Amino acid sequence: MTPTAVSYESHPCFGMTSRSKVGRLHLPVAPRANARIRFAPGAKAAPAMLPEEAVSWLEGELSAGGTPVGIVGITGPGDPMATPDATLRTLRMVRGRHPEISLCLTTVGIGVERYAEALKAVGLSHVTLLVDAVDPAVAEGLYAWIRPSTRTMPLPAAARVLVDEQTRAVKALKAAGVAVKVNTTVYPGHNADHVEAIAKTMAGLGADIMAVVPFWPGKEGGEFPATPDMDLLARVRDQVARHINLMPSWEECGEVVSGLEKRRSQGGVSATLPRPTGERPNVAVVSANGIDVDLHLGQAARVLIYGPREDRLPCLLEVRDAPDAGTGAARWQELGELLADCFVLLAASAGPSPRELLARGGLTVMITDGEIAPTVDVLYGGGKGKKCKK
């Protein structure tokens, strides 16, 4: 199949006339990374969401108004192609419900070749490949580890696999007719003199456009490179522009993101916040003392139901008996039916099986250890001033 050219000027994500006008939402459904840069920040990433939870969040953002969401991307917290089944399930659900939304993902490229046709079939707008080296020796100096499969591989060998996988990814995506954007981070003293080679190689493979990203260390000293100065960036950008279409300036795809609460941490909640809907206006809570979210979901004998009263203040509405334990998946199916009017279930912990089964039925399980009242308040927007009086 002949590679397909893509008009980047009119592309929804990196088209020059559309980037600032389109809301972008990144769905964090990739739980596992398959590579790590030596200079990556050490802060712990927020946990990944289940595909159904992510799509529920998208629905909430679409119903909330504000900047219209025109692009949905799969970008973390791990690599989307390290868990391709979850990634494809998410993309297919979004495509099925919202055919007008452009879809994309960001990956280092391992495993992409095998799924290029599937990504095309789901209507993927483009893939952003994180390519910081096309020479295995340079890659070896940049990465702390690379895991092309589930088994551990020595870094020199893994670096060769990564470079080969990225080459295969570009070829396969272009053969399938999917646009390819290359993101290259400039690490002074490590790959700054290598960026032109990346541009030339990627252009030769058919990549459509390239973004040059300055490394931002977040801290100084140790083994961390310095942030590139403007003269270095200007020189590198000039070199890149000789070979491939260049993004005019670094603007991370996703900078205009709907859902400003996506990583809020209030009232004990530290995750993407789901929203109430007309069909699911209430919050379910499992609690031993009625004050804190302090129970494992599997231990809950009853469920507290919070929701808006006639005056729209969120209050405790009722208490429902949970299904009896010991029936396996049937218990979670019954619980999902019991809580069909709830958009979220708060628990101190929960196993992966009930989380996934409930999410597939439309109910997000949120793990938190906060007090019930302020957590519920945050889920309904918070800061309203008035509180429920019993």
Coordinates of C-alpha atoms in Angstrom, one line a residue, residues 13-386:
C13 CA -4.7 19.0 16.2
F14 CA -1.7 20.6 14.4
G15 CA -3.5 22.6 11.8
M16 CA -2.4 26.2 12.2
T17 CA -5.9 27.6 12.0
S18 CA -7.6 25.2 14.5
R19 CA -5.3 24.5 17.4
S20 CA -6.4 27.4 19.5
K21 CA -10.1 26.9 18.9
V22 CA -10.5 23.3 19.7
G23 CA -10.9 21.8 23.2
R24 CA -8.7 18.8 23.8
L25 CA -9.3 16.2 26.4
H26 CA -6.7 13.6 27.4
L27 CA -8.1 10.3 28.7
P28 CA -5.5 8.6 31.1
V29 CA -6.4 5.0 30.5
A30 CA -2.8 3.6 30.0
P31 CA -1.7 2.1 33.3
R32 CA 1.7 0.7 32.2
A33 CA 4.8 2.3 30.8
N34 CA 7.2 0.5 28.5
A35 CA 10.1 3.0 28.7
R36 CA 11.4 5.7 31.0
I37 CA 13.7 8.6 30.2
R38 CA 16.5 9.0 32.8
F39 CA 15.6 12.6 33.4
A40 CA 11.8 12.0 33.9
P41 CA 10.4 13.8 37.0
G42 CA 10.1 11.5 40.0
A43 CA 6.6 12.6 41.0
K44 CA 4.0 9.8 41.1
A45 CA 1.5 10.0 38.3
A46 CA -2.2 9.9 39.0
P47 CA -3.6 6.4 38.6
A48 CA -5.0 5.3 35.2
M49 CA -8.7 5.2 34.7
L50 CA -10.7 2.3 33.2
P51 CA -11.9 2.9 29.7
E52 CA -15.6 3.2 30.9
E53 CA -14.6 5.6 33.6
A54 CA -12.8 7.8 31.1
V55 CA -15.7 7.8 28.6
S56 CA -18.0 8.7 31.5
W57 CA -15.7 11.6 32.3
L58 CA -15.8 12.7 28.7
E59 CA -19.6 12.6 28.7
G60 CA -19.6 14.8 31.8
E61 CA -17.3 17.3 30.2
L62 CA -19.4 17.5 27.0
S63 CA -22.6 18.1 29.0
A64 CA -20.9 20.8 31.2
G65 CA -20.5 23.3 28.3
G66 CA -17.5 25.6 28.0
T67 CA -14.9 25.0 25.4
P68 CA -16.3 22.4 23.0
V69 CA -14.2 19.2 23.0
G70 CA -13.0 18.5 19.5
I71 CA -10.1 16.2 20.1
V72 CA -9.8 13.3 22.5
G73 CA -6.3 11.8 23.1
I74 CA -4.9 8.8 24.9
T75 CA -1.7 10.1 26.5
G76 CA -1.0 8.4 29.8
P77 CA -0.1 8.0 32.6
G78 CA 1.7 5.1 30.9
D79 CA 2.1 4.2 27.2
P80 CA -1.2 3.6 25.3
M81 CA 0.3 0.8 23.3
A82 CA 1.7 -1.1 26.3
T83 CA -2.0 -2.0 27.0
P84 CA -3.5 -1.8 23.5
D85 CA -6.8 -3.6 24.3
A86 CA -7.8 -0.9 26.8
T87 CA -6.6 1.8 24.4
L88 CA -8.6 0.5 21.5
R89 CA -11.7 -0.1 23.7
T90 CA -11.6 3.5 24.8
L91 CA -11.2 4.8 21.2
R92 CA -14.0 2.6 19.9
M93 CA -16.4 3.7 22.6
V94 CA -15.6 7.4 22.0
R95 CA -15.9 6.9 18.2
G96 CA -19.2 5.1 18.6
R97 CA -20.8 7.8 20.7
H98 CA -19.1 10.9 19.1
P99 CA -18.1 10.3 15.5
E100 CA -17.5 14.1 15.2
I101 CA -14.6 14.1 17.7
S102 CA -11.0 13.6 16.4
L103 CA -9.0 10.9 18.1
C104 CA -5.3 10.6 18.7
L105 CA -2.7 9.0 21.0
T106 CA 0.9 9.6 22.1
T107 CA 3.3 6.7 22.3
V108 CA 7.0 5.8 22.1
G109 CA 5.9 3.4 19.3
I110 CA 6.6 -0.1 20.7
G111 CA 3.9 -2.4 19.3
V112 CA 2.3 0.2 17.0
E113 CA 3.1 -1.7 13.8
R114 CA 0.9 -4.6 14.8
Y115 CA -2.1 -2.3 15.5
A116 CA -1.7 0.3 12.7
E117 CA -4.7 -1.1 10.8
A118 CA -6.9 -1.2 13.9
L119 CA -6.0 2.4 14.7
K120 CA -6.9 3.4 11.2
A121 CA -10.2 1.4 11.4
V122 CA -11.3 3.3 14.6
G123 CA -10.7 6.6 12.7
L124 CA -7.6 7.8 14.5
S125 CA -6.7 11.3 13.4
H126 CA -3.0 10.9 14.1
V127 CA -0.3 9.3 16.3
T128 CA 2.3 11.4 18.1
L129 CA 5.5 9.4 18.4
L130 CA 8.0 10.4 21.1
V131 CA 11.3 10.0 19.2
D132 CA 14.4 11.3 21.0
A133 CA 17.0 9.3 19.1
V134 CA 17.3 7.3 15.9
D135 CA 20.8 6.0 16.9
P136 CA 20.6 3.2 19.5
A137 CA 23.7 4.5 21.2
V138 CA 22.1 7.9 21.8
A139 CA 18.9 6.3 23.0
E140 CA 20.8 4.2 25.4
G141 CA 22.2 7.3 27.0
L142 CA 18.7 8.9 27.3
Y143 CA 16.7 6.0 28.8
A144 CA 16.8 4.5 32.3
W145 CA 15.0 1.4 31.0
I146 CA 13.1 0.2 28.0
R147 CA 10.8 -2.8 28.2
P148 CA 9.7 -3.9 24.7
S149 CA 7.8 -6.9 26.2
T150 CA 7.1 -8.2 29.6
R151 CA 10.6 -9.6 30.1
T152 CA 13.6 -7.5 31.1
M153 CA 16.1 -6.8 28.4
P154 CA 19.6 -5.3 28.7
L155 CA 19.4 -1.6 27.9
P156 CA 21.8 -1.7 24.8
A157 CA 19.7 -4.4 23.2
A158 CA 16.4 -2.7 24.2
A159 CA 17.6 0.6 22.7
R160 CA 18.1 -1.1 19.4
V161 CA 14.6 -2.7 19.6
L162 CA 13.1 0.8 20.4
V163 CA 14.7 2.5 17.4
D164 CA 13.6 -0.4 15.1
E165 CA 10.0 -0.4 16.5
Q166 CA 9.7 3.4 15.9
T167 CA 10.9 2.9 12.3
R168 CA 8.3 0.2 11.8
A169 CA 5.6 2.3 13.5
V170 CA 6.0 5.2 11.1
K171 CA 6.0 2.9 8.0
A172 CA 3.0 1.0 9.2
L173 CA 1.0 4.1 10.2
K174 CA 1.7 5.9 6.9
A175 CA 0.8 2.7 4.9
A176 CA -2.5 2.7 6.8
G177 CA -3.1 6.4 6.0
V178 CA -2.7 7.7 9.6
A179 CA -0.9 11.0 10.1
V180 CA 2.3 10.9 12.1
K181 CA 3.6 13.7 14.3
V182 CA 7.0 13.4 15.9
N183 CA 7.8 15.0 19.2
T184 CA 11.5 15.3 20.0
T185 CA 12.7 16.6 23.4
V186 CA 16.0 18.5 23.2
Y187 CA 18.4 17.3 26.0
P188 CA 21.5 19.5 25.9
G189 CA 24.7 17.4 26.1
H190 CA 22.8 14.3 25.1
N191 CA 20.8 14.6 21.9
A192 CA 20.9 18.3 20.8
D193 CA 23.4 17.5 18.0
H194 CA 21.3 14.5 17.0
V195 CA 18.0 16.2 16.4
E196 CA 18.6 17.0 12.8
A197 CA 19.3 13.3 12.2
I198 CA 16.0 12.5 13.8
A199 CA 14.2 15.0 11.5
K200 CA 15.9 13.6 8.4
T201 CA 15.2 10.0 9.3
M202 CA 11.5 10.6 10.2
A203 CA 10.9 12.6 7.1
G204 CA 12.4 9.8 5.0
L205 CA 10.0 7.4 6.6
G206 CA 7.0 9.7 5.7
A207 CA 6.3 11.4 9.0
D208 CA 4.1 14.5 8.5
I209 CA 5.3 17.1 11.0
M210 CA 7.7 17.4 13.9
A211 CA 7.7 19.4 17.2
V212 CA 10.9 20.4 18.9
V213 CA 10.4 20.3 22.7
P214 CA 12.8 22.0 25.2
F215 CA 13.6 19.8 28.1
W216 CA 12.5 21.3 31.4
P217 CA 14.3 19.6 34.3
G218 CA 12.1 20.8 37.2
K219 CA 15.2 20.8 39.3
E220 CA 18.9 21.6 38.9
G221 CA 22.1 19.7 39.6
G222 CA 22.9 16.1 39.5
E223 CA 22.6 14.3 36.2
F224 CA 19.8 16.5 34.9
P225 CA 20.7 18.5 31.7
A226 CA 20.1 22.2 31.6
T227 CA 17.1 23.7 29.8
P228 CA 18.1 24.5 26.2
D229 CA 18.8 28.2 25.7
M230 CA 17.1 30.2 23.0
D231 CA 20.1 30.2 20.6
L232 CA 20.3 26.4 20.8
L233 CA 16.6 25.9 20.2
A234 CA 16.7 28.3 17.3
R235 CA 19.6 26.4 15.7
V236 CA 17.9 23.1 16.2
R237 CA 14.6 24.3 14.8
D238 CA 16.4 25.6 11.7
Q239 CA 18.1 22.3 11.2
V240 CA 14.8 20.4 11.6
A241 CA 12.9 22.7 9.2
R242 CA 15.3 21.7 6.4
H243 CA 13.9 18.2 6.4
I244 CA 10.3 18.1 7.7
N245 CA 7.3 20.3 8.4
L246 CA 8.0 22.0 11.7
M247 CA 5.4 23.1 14.3
P248 CA 5.7 26.9 14.4
S249 CA 6.4 26.9 18.2
W250 CA 6.1 24.4 20.9
E251 CA 2.4 24.1 22.0
E252 CA 1.6 20.8 23.6
C253 CA -1.3 19.0 22.0
G254 CA -3.8 19.2 24.9
E255 CA -2.9 22.6 26.2
V256 CA -6.5 23.7 25.6
V257 CA -8.1 21.0 27.8
S258 CA -11.6 20.8 28.9
G259 CA -12.3 19.7 32.4
L260 CA -10.1 21.9 34.7
E261 CA -10.9 19.5 37.6
K262 CA -9.1 16.6 35.9
R263 CA -6.4 16.4 38.5
R264 CA -7.9 18.4 41.4
S265 CA -7.2 17.2 45.0
Q266 CA -9.9 18.3 47.3
G267 CA -12.0 16.7 50.0
G268 CA -9.9 13.5 49.9
V269 CA -10.4 13.1 46.1
S270 CA -7.3 12.9 44.0
A271 CA -8.4 11.9 40.5
T272 CA -10.4 12.9 37.6
L273 CA -13.8 14.0 38.8
P274 CA -16.9 12.4 37.3
R275 CA -20.0 14.5 37.0
P276 CA -23.7 14.0 37.7
T277 CA -26.0 13.5 34.8
G278 CA -29.8 13.6 34.4
E279 CA -29.9 9.8 34.5
R280 CA -27.3 9.4 37.2
P281 CA -27.7 12.4 39.6
N282 CA -26.6 10.7 42.9
V283 CA -23.4 9.6 44.7
A284 CA -23.1 6.2 46.4
V285 CA -20.8 5.9 49.5
V286 CA -19.7 2.9 51.6
S287 CA -18.9 3.9 55.2
A288 CA -18.7 2.2 58.6
N289 CA -19.2 5.3 60.6
G290 CA -21.4 7.5 58.3
I291 CA -18.8 10.3 58.4
D292 CA -15.7 9.0 56.5
V293 CA -15.2 6.9 53.4
D294 CA -13.6 4.1 55.3
L295 CA -14.7 0.8 53.9
H296 CA -13.4 -1.7 51.3
L297 CA -16.2 -2.1 48.8
G298 CA -16.2 -5.9 49.4
Q299 CA -16.9 -5.3 53.1
A300 CA -19.9 -3.0 52.6
A301 CA -23.3 -4.3 53.8
R302 CA -25.1 -1.0 53.0
V303 CA -24.6 1.9 50.7
L304 CA -25.4 5.6 51.6
I305 CA -27.0 7.5 48.8
Y306 CA -26.3 11.2 48.5
G307 CA -28.0 13.5 46.0
P308 CA -29.6 16.9 45.4
R309 CA -32.8 17.7 47.2
E310 CA -35.5 19.9 45.7
D311 CA -33.4 22.9 46.8
R312 CA -30.5 21.4 44.9
L313 CA -28.3 21.0 48.0
P314 CA -26.6 17.6 48.1
C315 CA -27.7 15.6 51.2
L316 CA -28.1 12.0 52.4
L317 CA -31.2 10.8 50.7
E318 CA -31.4 7.1 51.8
V319 CA -29.5 4.0 52.8
R320 CA -29.7 0.8 50.6
D321 CA -28.7 -2.7 51.6
A322 CA -25.8 -4.0 49.5
P323 CA -26.1 -7.4 47.8
D324 CA -24.8 -10.4 49.9
A325 CA -21.2 -11.4 49.5
G326 CA -20.0 -14.7 48.0
T327 CA -21.7 -14.6 44.6
G328 CA -18.8 -13.3 42.6
A329 CA -19.5 -11.3 39.5
A330 CA -23.2 -11.6 40.1
R331 CA -22.9 -9.5 43.2
W332 CA -21.3 -6.6 41.3
Q333 CA -23.9 -6.9 38.5
E334 CA -26.7 -6.7 41.2
L335 CA -24.9 -3.8 42.9
G336 CA -24.7 -1.9 39.5
E337 CA -28.4 -2.3 39.1
L338 CA -29.1 -1.2 42.7
L339 CA -27.0 2.0 42.0
A340 CA -28.3 2.7 38.5
D341 CA -29.1 6.3 39.6
C342 CA -25.5 7.0 40.8
F343 CA -22.7 8.4 38.8
V344 CA -20.0 7.5 41.2
L345 CA -19.4 5.1 44.1
L346 CA -16.9 6.2 46.8
A347 CA -14.9 3.5 48.6
A348 CA -11.7 3.4 50.6
S349 CA -10.5 0.5 48.4
A350 CA -11.9 -1.9 45.8
G351 CA -10.6 -4.8 43.7
P352 CA -9.9 -4.5 40.0
S353 CA -12.7 -6.9 39.1
P354 CA -15.6 -5.0 40.7
R355 CA -14.2 -1.7 39.5
E356 CA -14.2 -2.9 35.9
L357 CA -17.5 -4.7 36.0
L358 CA -19.2 -1.6 37.6
A359 CA -17.5 0.7 35.1
R360 CA -18.8 -1.3 32.2
G361 CA -22.3 -0.7 33.5
G362 CA -21.7 3.0 33.8
L363 CA -20.7 3.4 37.5
T364 CA -17.3 4.9 38.3
V365 CA -15.7 3.6 41.5
M366 CA -13.6 6.3 43.1
I367 CA -11.0 5.5 45.7
T368 CA -10.7 8.0 48.5
D369 CA -10.2 8.2 52.3
G370 CA -11.8 11.6 52.9
E371 CA -14.8 12.7 54.9
I372 CA -18.1 12.1 53.1
A373 CA -19.5 15.6 53.3
P374 CA -16.7 17.6 51.8
T375 CA -16.0 14.9 49.2
V376 CA -19.6 14.9 48.1
D377 CA -19.5 18.7 48.0
V378 CA -16.5 18.7 45.6
L379 CA -18.3 16.2 43.3
Y380 CA -21.2 18.6 43.0
G381 CA -19.0 21.6 42.3
G382 CA -18.2 22.7 45.8
G383 CA -17.9 26.3 47.0
K384 CA -21.7 26.9 47.0
G385 CA -21.7 28.4 50.4
K386 CA -24.9 26.6 51.7

